[in-house]
PDB file of C-alpha atoms and ligand atoms in Angstrom:
ATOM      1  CA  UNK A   1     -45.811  84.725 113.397  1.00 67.00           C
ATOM      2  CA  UNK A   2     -42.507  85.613 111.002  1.00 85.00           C
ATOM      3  CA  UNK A   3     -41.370  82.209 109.776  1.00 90.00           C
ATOM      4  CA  UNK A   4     -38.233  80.957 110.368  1.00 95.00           C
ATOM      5  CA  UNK A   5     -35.573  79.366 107.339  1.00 98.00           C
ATOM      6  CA  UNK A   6     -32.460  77.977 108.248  1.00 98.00           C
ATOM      7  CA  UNK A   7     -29.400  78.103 105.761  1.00 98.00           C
ATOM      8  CA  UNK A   8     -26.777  74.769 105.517  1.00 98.00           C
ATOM      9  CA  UNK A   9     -23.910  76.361 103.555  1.00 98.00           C
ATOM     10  CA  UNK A  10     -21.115  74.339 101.955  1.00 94.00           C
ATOM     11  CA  UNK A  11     -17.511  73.980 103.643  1.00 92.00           C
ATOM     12  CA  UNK A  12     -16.173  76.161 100.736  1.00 90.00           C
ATOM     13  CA  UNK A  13     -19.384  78.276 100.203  1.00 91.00           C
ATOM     14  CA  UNK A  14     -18.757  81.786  98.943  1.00 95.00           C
ATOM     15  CA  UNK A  15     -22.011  83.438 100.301  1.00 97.00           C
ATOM     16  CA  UNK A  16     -23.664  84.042  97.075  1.00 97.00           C
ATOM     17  CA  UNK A  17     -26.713  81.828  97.657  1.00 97.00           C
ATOM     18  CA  UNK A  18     -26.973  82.894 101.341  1.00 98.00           C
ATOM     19  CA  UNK A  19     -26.752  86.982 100.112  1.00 97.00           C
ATOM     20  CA  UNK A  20     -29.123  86.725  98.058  1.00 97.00           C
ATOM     21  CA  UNK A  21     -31.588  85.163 100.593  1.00 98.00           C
ATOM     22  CA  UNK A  22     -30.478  87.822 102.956  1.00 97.00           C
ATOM     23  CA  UNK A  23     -30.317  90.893 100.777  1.00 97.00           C
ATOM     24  CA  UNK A  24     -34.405  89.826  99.716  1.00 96.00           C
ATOM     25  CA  UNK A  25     -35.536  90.128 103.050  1.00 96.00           C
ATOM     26  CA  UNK A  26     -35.854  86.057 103.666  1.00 97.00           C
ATOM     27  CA  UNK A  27     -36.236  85.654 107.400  1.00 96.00           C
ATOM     28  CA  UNK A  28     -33.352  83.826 108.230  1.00 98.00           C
ATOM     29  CA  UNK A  29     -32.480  82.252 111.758  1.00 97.00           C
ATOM     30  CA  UNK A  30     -29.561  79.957 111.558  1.00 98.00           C
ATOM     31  CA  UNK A  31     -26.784  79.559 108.980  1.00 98.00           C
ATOM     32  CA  UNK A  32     -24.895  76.446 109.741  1.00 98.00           C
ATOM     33  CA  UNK A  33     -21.638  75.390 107.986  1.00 97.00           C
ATOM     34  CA  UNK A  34     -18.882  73.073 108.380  1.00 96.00           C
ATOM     35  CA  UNK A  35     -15.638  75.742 108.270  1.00 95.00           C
ATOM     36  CA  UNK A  36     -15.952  78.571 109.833  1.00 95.00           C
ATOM     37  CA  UNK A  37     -12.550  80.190 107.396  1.00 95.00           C
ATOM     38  CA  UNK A  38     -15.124  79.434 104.548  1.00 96.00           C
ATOM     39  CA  UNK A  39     -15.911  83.289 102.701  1.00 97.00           C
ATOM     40  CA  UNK A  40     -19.295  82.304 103.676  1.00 97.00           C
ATOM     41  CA  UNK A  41     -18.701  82.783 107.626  1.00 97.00           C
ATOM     42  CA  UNK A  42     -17.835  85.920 106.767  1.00 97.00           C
ATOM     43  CA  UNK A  43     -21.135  86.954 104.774  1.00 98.00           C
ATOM     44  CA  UNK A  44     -22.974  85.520 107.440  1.00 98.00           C
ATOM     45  CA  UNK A  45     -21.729  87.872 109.822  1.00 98.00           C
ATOM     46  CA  UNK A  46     -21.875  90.556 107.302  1.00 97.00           C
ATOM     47  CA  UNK A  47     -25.607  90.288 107.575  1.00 98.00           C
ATOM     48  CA  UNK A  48     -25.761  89.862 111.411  1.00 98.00           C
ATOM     49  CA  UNK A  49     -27.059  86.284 111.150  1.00 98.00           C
ATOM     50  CA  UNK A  50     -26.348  83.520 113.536  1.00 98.00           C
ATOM     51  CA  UNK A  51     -23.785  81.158 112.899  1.00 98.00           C
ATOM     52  CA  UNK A  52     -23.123  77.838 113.969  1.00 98.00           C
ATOM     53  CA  UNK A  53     -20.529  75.558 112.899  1.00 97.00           C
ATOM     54  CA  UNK A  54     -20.779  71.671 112.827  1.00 96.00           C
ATOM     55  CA  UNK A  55     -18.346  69.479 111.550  1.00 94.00           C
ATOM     56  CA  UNK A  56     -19.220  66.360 109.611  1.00 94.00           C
ATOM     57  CA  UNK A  57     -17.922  63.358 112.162  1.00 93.00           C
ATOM     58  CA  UNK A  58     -20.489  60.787 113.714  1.00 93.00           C
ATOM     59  CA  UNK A  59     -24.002  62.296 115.023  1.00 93.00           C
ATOM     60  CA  UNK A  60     -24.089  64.779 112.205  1.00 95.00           C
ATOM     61  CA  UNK A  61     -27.702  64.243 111.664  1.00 93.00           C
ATOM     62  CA  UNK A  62     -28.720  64.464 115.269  1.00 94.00           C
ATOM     63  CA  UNK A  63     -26.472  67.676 115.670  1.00 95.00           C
ATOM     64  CA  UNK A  64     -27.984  69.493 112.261  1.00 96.00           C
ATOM     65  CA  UNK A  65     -31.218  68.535 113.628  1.00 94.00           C
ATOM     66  CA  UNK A  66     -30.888  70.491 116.872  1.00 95.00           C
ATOM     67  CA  UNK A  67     -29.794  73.288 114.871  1.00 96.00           C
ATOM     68  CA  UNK A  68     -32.511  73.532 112.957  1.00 97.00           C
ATOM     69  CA  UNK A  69     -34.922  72.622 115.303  1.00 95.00           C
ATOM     70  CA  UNK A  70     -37.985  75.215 115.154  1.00 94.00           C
ATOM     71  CA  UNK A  71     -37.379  75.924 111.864  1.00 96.00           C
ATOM     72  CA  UNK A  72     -40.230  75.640 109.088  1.00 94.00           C
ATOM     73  CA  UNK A  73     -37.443  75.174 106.110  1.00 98.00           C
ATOM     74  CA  UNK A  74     -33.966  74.421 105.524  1.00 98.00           C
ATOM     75  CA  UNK A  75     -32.258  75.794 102.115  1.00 98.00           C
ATOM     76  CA  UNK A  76     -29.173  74.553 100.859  1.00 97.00           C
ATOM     77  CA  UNK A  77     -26.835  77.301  99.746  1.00 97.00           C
ATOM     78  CA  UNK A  78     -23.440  75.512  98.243  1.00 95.00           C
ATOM     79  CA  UNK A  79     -23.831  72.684  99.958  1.00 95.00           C
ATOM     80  CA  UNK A  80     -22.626  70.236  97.895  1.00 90.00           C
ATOM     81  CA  UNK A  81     -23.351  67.057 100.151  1.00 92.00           C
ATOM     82  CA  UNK A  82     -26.275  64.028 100.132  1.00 90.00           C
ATOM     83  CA  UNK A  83     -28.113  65.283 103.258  1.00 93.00           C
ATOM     84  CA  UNK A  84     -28.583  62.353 106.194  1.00 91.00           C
ATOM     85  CA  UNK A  85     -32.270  60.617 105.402  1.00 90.00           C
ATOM     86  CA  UNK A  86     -33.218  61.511 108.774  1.00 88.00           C
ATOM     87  CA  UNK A  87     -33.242  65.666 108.240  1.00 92.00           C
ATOM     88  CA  UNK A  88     -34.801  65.226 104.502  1.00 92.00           C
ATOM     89  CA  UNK A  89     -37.816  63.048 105.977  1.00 90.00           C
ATOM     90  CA  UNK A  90     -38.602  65.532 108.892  1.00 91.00           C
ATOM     91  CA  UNK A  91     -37.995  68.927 107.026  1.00 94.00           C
ATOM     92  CA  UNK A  92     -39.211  70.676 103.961  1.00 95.00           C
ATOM     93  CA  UNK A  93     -35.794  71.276 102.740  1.00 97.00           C
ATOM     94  CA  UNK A  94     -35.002  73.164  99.230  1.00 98.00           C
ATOM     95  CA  UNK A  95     -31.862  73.406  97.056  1.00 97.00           C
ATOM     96  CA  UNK A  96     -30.699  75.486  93.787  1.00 97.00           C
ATOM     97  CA  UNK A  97     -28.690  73.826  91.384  1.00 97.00           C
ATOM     98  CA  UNK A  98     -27.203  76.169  88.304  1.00 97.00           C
ATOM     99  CA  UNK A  99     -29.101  74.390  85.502  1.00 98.00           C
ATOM    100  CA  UNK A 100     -32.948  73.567  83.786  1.00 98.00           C
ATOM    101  CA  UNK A 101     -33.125  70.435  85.759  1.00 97.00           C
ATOM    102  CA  UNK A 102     -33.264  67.569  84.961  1.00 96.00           C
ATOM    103  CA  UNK A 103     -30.793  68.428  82.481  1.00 97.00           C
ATOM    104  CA  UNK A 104     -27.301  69.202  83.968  1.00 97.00           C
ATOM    105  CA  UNK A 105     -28.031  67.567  87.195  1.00 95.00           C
ATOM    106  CA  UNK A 106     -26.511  64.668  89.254  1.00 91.00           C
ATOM    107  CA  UNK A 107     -23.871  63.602  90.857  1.00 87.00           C
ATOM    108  CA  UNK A 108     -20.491  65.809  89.763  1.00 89.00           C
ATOM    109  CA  UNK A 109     -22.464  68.264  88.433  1.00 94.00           C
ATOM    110  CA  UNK A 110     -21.922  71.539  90.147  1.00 94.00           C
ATOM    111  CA  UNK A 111     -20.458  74.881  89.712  1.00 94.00           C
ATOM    112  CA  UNK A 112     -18.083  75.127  86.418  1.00 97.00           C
ATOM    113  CA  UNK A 113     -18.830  71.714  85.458  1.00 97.00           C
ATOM    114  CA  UNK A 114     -22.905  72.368  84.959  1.00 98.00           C
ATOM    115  CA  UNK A 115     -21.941  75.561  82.917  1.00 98.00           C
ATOM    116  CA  UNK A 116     -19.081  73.686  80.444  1.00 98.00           C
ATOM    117  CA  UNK A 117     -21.136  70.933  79.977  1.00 98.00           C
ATOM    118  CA  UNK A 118     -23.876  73.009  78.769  1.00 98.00           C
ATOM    119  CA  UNK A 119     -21.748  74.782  76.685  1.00 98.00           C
ATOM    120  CA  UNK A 120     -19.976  71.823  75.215  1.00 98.00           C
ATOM    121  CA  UNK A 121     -23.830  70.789  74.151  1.00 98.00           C
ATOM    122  CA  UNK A 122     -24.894  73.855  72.404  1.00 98.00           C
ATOM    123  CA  UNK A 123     -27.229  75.024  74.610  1.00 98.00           C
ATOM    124  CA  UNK A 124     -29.448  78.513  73.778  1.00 98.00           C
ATOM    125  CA  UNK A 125     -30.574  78.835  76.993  1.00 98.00           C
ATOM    126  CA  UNK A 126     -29.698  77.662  80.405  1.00 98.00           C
ATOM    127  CA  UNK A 127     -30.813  79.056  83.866  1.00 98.00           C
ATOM    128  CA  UNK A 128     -31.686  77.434  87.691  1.00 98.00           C
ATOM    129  CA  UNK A 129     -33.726  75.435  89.262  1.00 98.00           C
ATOM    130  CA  UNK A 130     -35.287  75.521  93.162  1.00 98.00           C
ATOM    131  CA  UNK A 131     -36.463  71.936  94.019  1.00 97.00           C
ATOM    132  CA  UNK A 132     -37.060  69.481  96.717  1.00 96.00           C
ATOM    133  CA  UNK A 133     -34.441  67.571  98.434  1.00 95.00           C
ATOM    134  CA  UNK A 134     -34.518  64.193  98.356  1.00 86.00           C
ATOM    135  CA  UNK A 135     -32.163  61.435  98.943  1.00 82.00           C
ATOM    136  CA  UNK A 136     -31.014  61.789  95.453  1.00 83.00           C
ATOM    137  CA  UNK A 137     -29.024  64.201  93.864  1.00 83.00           C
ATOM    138  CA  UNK A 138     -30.525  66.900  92.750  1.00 84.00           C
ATOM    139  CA  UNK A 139     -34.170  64.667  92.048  1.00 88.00           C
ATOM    140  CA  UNK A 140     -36.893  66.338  94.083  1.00 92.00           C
ATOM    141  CA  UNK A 141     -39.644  68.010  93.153  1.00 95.00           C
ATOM    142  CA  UNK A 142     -39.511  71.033  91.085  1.00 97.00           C
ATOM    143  CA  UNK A 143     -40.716  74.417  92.751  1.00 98.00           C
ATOM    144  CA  UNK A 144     -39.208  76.965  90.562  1.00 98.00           C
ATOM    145  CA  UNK A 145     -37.127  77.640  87.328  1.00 98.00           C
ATOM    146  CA  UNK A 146     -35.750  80.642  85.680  1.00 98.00           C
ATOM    147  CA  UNK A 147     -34.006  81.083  82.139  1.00 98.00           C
ATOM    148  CA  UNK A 148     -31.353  82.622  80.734  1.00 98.00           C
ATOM    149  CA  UNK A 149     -30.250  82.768  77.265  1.00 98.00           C
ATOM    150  CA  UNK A 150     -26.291  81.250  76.419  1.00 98.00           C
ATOM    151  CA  UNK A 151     -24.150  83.763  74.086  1.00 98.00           C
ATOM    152  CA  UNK A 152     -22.267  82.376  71.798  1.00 97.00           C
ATOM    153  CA  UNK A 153     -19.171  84.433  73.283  1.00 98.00           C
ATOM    154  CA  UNK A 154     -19.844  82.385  75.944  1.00 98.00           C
ATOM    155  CA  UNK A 155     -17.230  81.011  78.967  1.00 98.00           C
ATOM    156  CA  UNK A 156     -18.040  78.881  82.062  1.00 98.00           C
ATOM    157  CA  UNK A 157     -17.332  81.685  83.738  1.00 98.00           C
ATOM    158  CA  UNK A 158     -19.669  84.338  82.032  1.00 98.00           C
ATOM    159  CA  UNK A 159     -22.554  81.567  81.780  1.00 98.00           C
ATOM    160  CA  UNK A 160     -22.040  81.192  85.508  1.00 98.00           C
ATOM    161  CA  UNK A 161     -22.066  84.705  86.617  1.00 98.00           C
ATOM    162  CA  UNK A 162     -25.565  85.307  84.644  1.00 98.00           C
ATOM    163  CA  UNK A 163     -26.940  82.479  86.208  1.00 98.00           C
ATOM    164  CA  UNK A 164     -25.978  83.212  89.372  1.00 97.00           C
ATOM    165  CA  UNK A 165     -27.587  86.474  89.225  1.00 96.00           C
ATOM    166  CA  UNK A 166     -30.948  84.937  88.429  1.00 97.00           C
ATOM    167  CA  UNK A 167     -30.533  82.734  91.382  1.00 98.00           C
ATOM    168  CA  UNK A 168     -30.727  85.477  93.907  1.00 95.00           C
ATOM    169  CA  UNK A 169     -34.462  86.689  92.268  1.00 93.00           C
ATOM    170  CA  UNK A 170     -35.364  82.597  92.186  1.00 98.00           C
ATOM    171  CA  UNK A 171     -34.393  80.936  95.309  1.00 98.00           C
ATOM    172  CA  UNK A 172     -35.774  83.925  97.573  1.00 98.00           C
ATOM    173  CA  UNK A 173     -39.134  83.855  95.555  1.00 98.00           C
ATOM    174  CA  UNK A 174     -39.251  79.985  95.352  1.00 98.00           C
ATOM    175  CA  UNK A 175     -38.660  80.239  99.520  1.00 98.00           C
ATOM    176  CA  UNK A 176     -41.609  82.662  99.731  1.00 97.00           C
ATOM    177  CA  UNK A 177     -43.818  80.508  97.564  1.00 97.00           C
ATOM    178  CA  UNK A 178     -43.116  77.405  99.830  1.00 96.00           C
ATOM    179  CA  UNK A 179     -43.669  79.384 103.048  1.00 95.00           C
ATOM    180  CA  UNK A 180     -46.748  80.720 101.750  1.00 91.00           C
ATOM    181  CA  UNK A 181     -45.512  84.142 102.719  1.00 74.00           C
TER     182      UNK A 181
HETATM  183  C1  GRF B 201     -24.249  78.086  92.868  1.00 96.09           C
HETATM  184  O1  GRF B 201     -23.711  77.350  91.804  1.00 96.09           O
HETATM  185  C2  GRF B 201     -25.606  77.542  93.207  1.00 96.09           C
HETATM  186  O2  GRF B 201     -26.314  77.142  92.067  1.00 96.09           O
HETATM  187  C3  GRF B 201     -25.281  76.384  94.098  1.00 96.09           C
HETATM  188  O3  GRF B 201     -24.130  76.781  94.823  1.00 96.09           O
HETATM  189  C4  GRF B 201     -23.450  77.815  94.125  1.00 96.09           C
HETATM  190  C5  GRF B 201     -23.343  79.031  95.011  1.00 96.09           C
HETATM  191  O4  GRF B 201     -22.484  78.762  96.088  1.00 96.09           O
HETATM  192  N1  GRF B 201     -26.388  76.118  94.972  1.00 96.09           N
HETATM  193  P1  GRF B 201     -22.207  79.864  97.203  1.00 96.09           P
HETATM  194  O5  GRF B 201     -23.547  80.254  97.784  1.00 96.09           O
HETATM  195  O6  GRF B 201     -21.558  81.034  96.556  1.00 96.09           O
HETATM  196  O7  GRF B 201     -21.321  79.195  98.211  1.00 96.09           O
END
């Protein structure tokens, strides 16, 4: 039987992440955000996927849950929040973050701010990382990483438009390895 992946998107997400899932062929079910003006609504229909919005007042755990019930793995794409304990315990869930974790990671550390910090350290070479998530930012388990060099012509923006291309390649195959498929 086809597995099934549901997507949590962030309340500002662009798409990117949840494209390039789509675009490889990743069998995806639900995509569940909190906004549905976010850009990302819009990809989601783009690819014919189901959407469901939830909002983020009280029973947000039990309501994410139902959503995803039936699923065999959750991926964060721009979601930029600590999941609730109760979601991470009873689902594989997986993330991308824009860096070679653990370096780059943590708390603040997303988008631009990954990309001028590495910048600002002198960095050759930065890339993206599929892991685990756990109750801590961006801590789990490692099941993927991909590199990239940094030019010295380098801008946040430049460093984050290369790495975002490598994350369509890495999150899809990193979702394939964990499904087995
Ligand atoms: C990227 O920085 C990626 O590493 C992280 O979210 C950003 C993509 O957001 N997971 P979106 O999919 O365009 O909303």
């Amino acid at each position: 039987m086809e597995k099934r992946v549901g997507v949590l998107v962030g309340t500002k997400g662009r798409g990117s992440n949840l494209a390039g899932l789509a675009e490889a062929g990743i069998p995806i079910s639900i995509v569940v955000g909190a906004d549905s003006s976010a850009p990302v609504h819009g990809v989601a229909l783009r690819y014919g996927l189901n959407w469901q919005e939830i909002g983020y007042e009280d029973g947000y755990g039990e309501r994410l849950e139902r959503a995803f019930e039936g699923c065999d793995l959750i991926c964060l794409a721009g979601y930029l929040r600590l999941l609730p304990t109760t979601v991470t315990d009873r689902h594989t869930v997986l993330n991308i973050h824009p860096s070679l974790l653990p370096a780059y990671g943590g708390k603040g550390m997303y988008g631009l701010h990954v990309h001028r910090a590495v910048l600002e350290a002198g960095e050759k070479e930065s890339g993206c990382t599929v892991h685990r998530v756990s109750e801590v930012y961006d801590e789990g388990e490692i099941v993927l990483q991909a590199r990239c060099p940094v030019l010295p012509e380098d801008t946040p923006e430049t460093l984050s438009a290369r790495v975002l291309e490598l994350e369509k390649l890495t999150y899809a195959a990193a979702v394939r390895k964990v499904l087995g498929a």
